XYZ file of C-alpha atoms in Angstrom:
299
model
C 7.547 20.534 8.115
C 5.622 18.453 10.453
C 1.366 18.820 9.643
C -0.780 17.230 11.651
C -3.890 15.429 10.410
C -7.281 16.417 11.847
C -10.093 14.628 13.969
C -11.560 14.348 10.366
C -8.591 12.402 8.553
C -7.858 16.079 6.498
C -4.289 17.118 5.825
C -3.955 21.070 6.114
C -0.925 21.991 4.004
C -0.400 25.853 4.155
C -0.721 27.911 0.859
C -1.969 25.205 -1.008
C -5.157 23.282 1.053
C -6.739 20.794 2.678
C -6.140 16.985 1.647
C -8.766 14.116 2.947
C -6.636 11.101 3.796
C -9.316 9.510 5.923
C -9.184 5.755 5.087
C -5.840 5.675 3.023
C -3.011 3.360 4.400
C 0.656 5.177 4.249
C 1.268 4.259 1.243
C -1.966 5.499 -0.607
C -1.684 8.751 1.296
C 1.171 9.267 0.188
C 0.368 9.168 -3.133
C -2.496 11.317 -3.231
C -0.478 14.015 -1.293
C 2.291 13.876 -4.220
C -0.437 14.211 -7.075
C -2.622 17.323 -5.065
C 0.876 18.844 -4.343
C 1.983 18.546 -8.588
C -1.328 19.126 -9.574
C -1.400 22.567 -8.086
C 2.066 24.172 -8.047
C 4.035 22.238 -11.806
C 7.825 21.043 -10.694
C 6.454 21.165 -7.124
C 7.525 17.735 -5.568
C 6.581 16.977 -2.521
C 8.646 14.659 0.325
C 6.336 12.553 2.749
C 7.249 10.413 6.069
C 5.266 9.466 9.147
C 5.727 10.611 12.915
C 4.158 9.548 15.700
C 0.869 8.292 15.175
C -1.993 9.495 17.726
C -4.221 7.721 19.498
C -7.909 6.153 19.395
C -9.837 5.477 22.206
C -12.325 2.498 21.035
C -15.152 -0.011 23.131
C -15.640 -3.522 23.184
C -18.635 -4.966 24.584
C -20.627 -8.497 24.959
C -18.786 -11.552 24.565
C -15.791 -10.370 24.547
C -12.163 -12.445 25.964
C -11.969 -8.240 28.385
C -14.405 -6.298 27.444
C -12.864 -3.058 28.521
C -11.907 0.446 26.992
C -8.427 0.267 24.686
C -6.477 2.672 23.501
C -4.909 1.787 20.270
C -2.947 2.926 17.098
C -4.740 5.104 14.614
C -4.324 3.093 11.780
C -6.197 -0.212 14.013
C -8.691 -2.044 12.365
C -11.528 -3.398 13.977
C -9.548 -7.170 14.100
C -6.551 -5.641 15.560
C -8.918 -4.408 18.231
C -10.032 -8.089 18.887
C -6.960 -9.643 18.980
C -5.608 -6.646 21.748
C -8.975 -7.465 23.759
C -7.963 -11.044 24.063
C -10.528 -12.470 21.559
C -14.265 -13.686 21.838
C -15.981 -16.106 24.583
C -17.259 -19.324 23.490
C -20.555 -17.782 23.958
C -19.577 -14.923 21.171
C -20.738 -15.035 17.667
C -18.160 -14.726 15.427
C -20.616 -14.342 12.678
C -21.724 -10.651 13.158
C -19.411 -8.452 14.928
C -20.746 -5.181 14.914
C -18.964 -1.942 15.015
C -21.192 0.922 15.823
C -20.486 4.948 15.396
C -22.902 7.732 17.012
C -25.397 4.849 17.538
C -25.714 3.392 14.186
C -24.066 0.312 13.016
C -21.392 0.732 10.276
C -20.631 -2.494 9.657
C -21.417 -6.035 10.627
C -17.800 -8.286 10.366
C -17.942 -12.046 9.287
C -14.433 -13.077 11.456
C -15.416 -16.916 9.587
C -14.426 -15.056 6.205
C -10.836 -14.056 7.965
C -10.444 -17.610 10.114
C -10.992 -19.823 7.254
C -10.679 -18.110 4.046
C -7.942 -15.516 4.838
C -10.253 -12.704 3.684
C -10.199 -9.933 5.799
C -11.646 -7.439 2.652
C -14.062 -6.633 4.821
C -11.700 -5.660 7.846
C -12.444 -1.845 8.292
C -10.325 1.108 9.696
C -11.566 2.410 13.645
C -12.105 5.785 14.852
C -11.698 6.822 18.049
C -15.055 6.368 20.782
C -16.430 2.981 17.920
C -18.177 0.706 19.774
C -17.396 -2.701 19.048
C -20.565 -5.063 19.860
C -19.833 -9.334 19.762
C -23.718 -10.511 20.472
C -24.068 -14.073 21.906
C -24.100 -17.347 19.529
C -27.891 -17.771 17.284
C -27.098 -21.087 16.138
C -24.281 -24.053 16.838
C -23.908 -27.174 15.071
C -22.027 -29.906 15.548
C -19.910 -32.212 13.312
C -18.009 -34.748 14.183
C -16.648 -38.250 12.124
C -14.578 -38.134 9.031
C -14.319 -34.488 8.264
C -10.903 -32.680 7.689
C -12.023 -30.368 10.857
C -14.454 -31.673 13.382
C -15.892 -28.875 15.829
C -18.619 -26.917 16.817
C -19.383 -24.344 13.864
C -21.544 -20.916 14.034
C -24.351 -21.406 10.886
C -26.339 -18.126 9.981
C -29.887 -18.339 9.046
C -30.485 -20.114 5.626
C -26.879 -21.955 5.655
C -27.239 -25.299 5.220
C -25.280 -28.391 4.938
C -22.962 -27.901 2.475
C -21.576 -24.828 4.401
C -21.237 -26.755 7.349
C -18.818 -29.137 5.566
C -17.420 -26.211 4.081
C -16.556 -24.870 6.993
C -15.163 -28.494 8.481
C -12.914 -28.587 5.216
C -15.038 -31.199 3.418
C -15.406 -34.944 3.755
C -12.179 -37.290 4.129
C -11.551 -39.749 1.801
C -12.661 -42.166 3.428
C -16.078 -40.907 4.560
C -19.112 -42.878 3.915
C -21.256 -40.295 2.310
C -24.121 -42.130 1.723
C -24.935 -42.985 4.722
C -24.633 -39.480 7.799
C -26.962 -39.673 10.516
C -28.022 -36.190 12.234
C -29.200 -36.206 15.779
C -31.541 -33.543 16.317
C -33.673 -31.801 19.556
C -36.868 -32.694 20.066
C -39.482 -31.015 21.755
C -42.896 -31.324 20.610
C -46.027 -30.949 23.554
C -45.842 -34.851 23.981
C -42.090 -36.073 23.911
C -38.558 -34.282 24.665
C -35.354 -35.731 24.177
C -32.936 -36.634 20.644
C -34.144 -38.176 17.656
C -32.051 -39.501 14.663
C -32.403 -39.096 10.978
C -30.338 -40.462 8.542
C -29.228 -38.640 4.795
C -27.869 -39.434 1.550
C -25.245 -36.578 0.584
C -24.376 -38.614 -2.641
C -27.829 -36.755 -3.588
C -26.899 -33.626 -4.124
C -30.611 -31.967 -2.978
C -29.518 -33.189 0.547
C -26.384 -30.958 0.656
C -29.231 -27.998 0.575
C -30.688 -29.100 3.987
C -30.804 -26.650 6.776
C -29.702 -27.124 10.260
C -30.621 -25.863 13.321
C -29.629 -25.024 16.791
C -28.037 -27.554 18.755
C -27.875 -30.533 15.632
C -25.031 -32.934 15.354
C -24.017 -34.349 12.362
C -22.126 -37.437 12.465
C -20.064 -38.405 8.895
C -19.042 -42.208 9.957
C -16.272 -44.213 7.851
C -16.725 -46.513 4.914
C -16.882 -50.410 5.990
C -13.497 -51.284 6.604
C -14.086 -54.766 4.298
C -12.210 -55.342 0.843
C -14.821 -56.106 -2.098
C -13.943 -57.779 -5.366
C -10.726 -59.126 -4.435
C -9.423 -63.323 -3.090
C -6.874 -63.752 -0.633
C -4.052 -65.806 -1.180
C -2.263 -67.309 1.564
C -0.021 -70.561 2.187
C 3.351 -71.429 0.732
C 3.452 -68.851 -2.137
C 5.760 -66.026 -2.977
C 3.425 -63.661 -3.118
C 0.513 -63.921 -0.505
C -2.276 -60.900 0.057
C -5.488 -59.558 -1.505
C -6.206 -60.016 -6.056
C -8.330 -58.372 -7.943
C -11.330 -60.670 -8.847
C -12.822 -60.649 -12.154
C -15.487 -63.461 -14.086
C -14.307 -66.268 -15.223
C -10.608 -66.176 -12.778
C -8.426 -69.225 -12.690
C -6.322 -70.756 -10.080
C -3.352 -70.449 -13.271
C -4.261 -66.600 -13.035
C -2.600 -66.086 -10.195
C -0.647 -69.413 -9.522
C 0.950 -69.043 -13.142
C 4.333 -70.969 -12.580
C 6.190 -73.324 -10.450
C 8.130 -70.316 -9.271
C 5.575 -68.452 -7.766
C 5.551 -71.379 -4.859
C 7.631 -71.660 -2.006
C 9.810 -74.999 -2.642
C 8.436 -76.936 0.531
C 4.563 -76.324 -0.927
C 2.581 -79.673 -1.825
C 1.463 -78.983 -5.191
C -0.762 -81.318 -5.102
C -3.412 -80.356 -2.608
C -5.835 -76.807 -2.484
C -8.206 -75.801 -0.328
C -10.432 -72.664 -1.705
C -12.862 -71.385 1.001
C -16.074 -69.666 -0.121
C -18.756 -67.341 1.454
C -22.235 -67.954 0.772
C -23.019 -64.603 -0.106
C -26.704 -64.880 0.757
C -26.383 -66.989 4.112
C -22.992 -65.499 5.011
C -21.722 -68.571 5.934
C -18.032 -70.076 4.591
C -17.575 -73.674 3.428
C -14.414 -75.765 1.650
C -13.459 -76.618 -1.950
C -10.747 -79.316 -1.645
C -8.889 -79.850 -4.759
C -6.342 -82.988 -4.752
C -4.822 -83.704 -7.597
C -2.923 -86.894 -6.230
C -6.602 -88.527 -5.515
C -7.108 -87.993 -8.737
C -3.583 -89.500 -10.275
C -4.304 -92.732 -8.418
C -7.643 -93.000 -9.531
C -6.943 -92.662 -13.053
C -4.095 -95.659 -13.225
C -6.801 -97.487 -11.283
C -9.005 -96.936 -14.482
C -6.668 -98.189 -16.951
């Protein structure tokens, strides 16, 4: 027997009664009908299959890529309708997509949950005549530099730097969290233009700072220098950087003659040392051949 579901979502089973199936998946609907029929008559079992789906008509307006009227399957959801319309324009909001039914807003959908987290739990089934309204963006914040997903993001009122970093995928390992800069639009009675402020994100409370429309956060990389190391160069088997420690000696790095190349002059070493105060370099020379000559003359 073929039975159509009414526009109100009821399945009218002859001699038994109506079963409400609106909002259920096909699997859930099969289970509900089977339970309903089985509970009405002992030993009676229902076998259910799906025929052709009826169509619904929805309206997509506002900052949609292709606004207009769309005919969709009756099982379509809000995200299905958005994809069918080609998506949302750059000026449109992804955080406050509204579904209006009979003049009332029945839901406000945050597309970031779906795009960035894969969470479609708030995605709702549509009904014929629904209006999907996409308002303009209210607050756009940019983030650049050492983050995993540099881009322009839309922030809601009350969201902070921590939320922006979450949308951007977090900081890269090369990010210098102590010297983050925020570029702001400056508009006062006396001045207009841009201003920059520095913020230390290693301080937990600073991550709770709210941002304003037009702000741009720049995350710079750490300084590309080696710290607490020494550099060994010249006629050695293993040139390169070595970790520095207190009371480090040359013999801790060059332990035996096998650590040197065959043509190495083993009597002469130059140590280039930086003065931490002035940043200038000076050379320390060790000439063992000169030490031997002076020793012989003294004897």
